[in-house]
CSV table of C-alpha atoms in Angstrom, one decimal:
chain,number,residue,atom,x,y,z
A,1,LEU,CA,0.0,0.0,0.0
A,2,ILE,CA,2.8,2.4,0.9
A,3,ASP,CA,4.4,1.7,-2.5
A,4,CYS,CA,1.2,2.5,-4.3
A,5,LEU,CA,0.9,5.8,-2.5
A,6,CYS,CA,4.5,6.7,-3.1
A,7,THR,CA,4.3,6.0,-6.8
A,8,GLY,CA,0.8,7.6,-7.1
A,9,ASP,CA,-0.9,4.4,-8.2
A,10,ILE,CA,-4.2,5.2,-6.5
A,11,ALA,CA,-6.1,2.6,-8.5
A,12,ALA,CA,-3.9,-0.2,-7.2
A,13,PHE,CA,-4.2,1.2,-3.7
A,14,LYS,CA,-8.0,1.0,-3.9
A,15,GLU,CA,-8.0,-2.5,-5.4
A,16,ILE,CA,-5.7,-3.8,-2.6
A,17,VAL,CA,-7.9,-2.2,0.1
A,18,LYS,CA,-11.1,-3.5,-1.6
A,19,ALA,CA,-9.7,-7.1,-1.8
A,20,HIS,CA,-8.6,-7.0,1.8
A,21,TYR,CA,-11.9,-5.8,3.1
A,22,GLU,CA,-13.8,-8.4,1.0
A,23,ALA,CA,-11.7,-11.1,2.7
A,24,VAL,CA,-13.0,-10.0,6.2
A,25,ASN,CA,-16.2,-9.1,7.8
A,26,THR,CA,-16.4,-5.7,6.2
A,27,ALA,CA,-19.5,-4.5,8.1
A,28,LYS,CA,-17.9,-5.3,11.5
A,29,VAL,CA,-14.7,-3.6,10.7
A,30,LEU,CA,-16.4,-0.5,9.3
A,31,ARG,CA,-18.5,-0.3,12.5
A,32,THR,CA,-15.4,-0.6,14.6
A,33,ILE,CA,-13.6,2.3,12.8
A,34,GLY,CA,-16.7,4.5,12.5
A,35,LEU,CA,-17.1,4.5,8.8
A,36,SER,CA,-20.3,3.9,6.9
A,37,LYS,CA,-20.5,1.4,4.1
A,38,ARG,CA,-21.6,4.1,1.7
A,39,THR,CA,-18.5,6.3,2.5
A,40,PHE,CA,-16.2,3.3,2.3
A,41,TYR,CA,-17.5,2.1,-1.1
A,42,GLU,CA,-17.5,5.7,-2.5
A,43,ALA,CA,-13.9,6.1,-1.3
A,44,ILE,CA,-12.7,3.0,-3.1
A,45,SER,CA,-14.7,3.5,-6.2
A,46,PRO,CA,-12.7,4.3,-9.4
A,47,ASN,CA,-13.9,7.9,-9.2
A,48,GLY,CA,-13.6,8.2,-5.4
A,49,ASN,CA,-11.5,10.9,-4.0
A,50,PRO,CA,-11.7,10.3,-0.2
A,51,ARG,CA,-10.7,12.9,2.4
A,52,LEU,CA,-7.6,12.2,4.4
A,53,ASP,CA,-9.6,11.3,7.5
A,54,THR,CA,-11.5,8.7,5.5
A,55,VAL,CA,-8.2,7.2,4.2
A,56,THR,CA,-6.9,7.2,7.8
A,57,LYS,CA,-9.9,5.3,9.0
A,58,ILE,CA,-9.7,2.8,6.2
A,59,ILE,CA,-6.0,2.1,7.0
A,60,ARG,CA,-6.8,1.8,10.7
A,61,GLY,CA,-9.4,-0.8,9.7
A,62,LEU,CA,-6.7,-2.8,7.9
A,63,LYS,CA,-4.7,-2.9,11.1
A,64,ARG,CA,-7.7,-4.2,13.1
A,65,VAL,CA,-8.0,-7.3,10.9
A,66,ALA,CA,-4.4,-7.9,10.2
């Protein structure tokens, strides 16, 4: 994920996040980090441009299930 951000490959970043969340109980993790499903899926959509606080929550969610 860090490499994707450093190289500016936002599409790959979103795909990795999406795949990871699909492998876990997405709803449970999103509740834990305080993010709605709608906000999450809008953020990782191809045209999504999430705010920094949303990205921070999504990354925090990755840690919760790692």
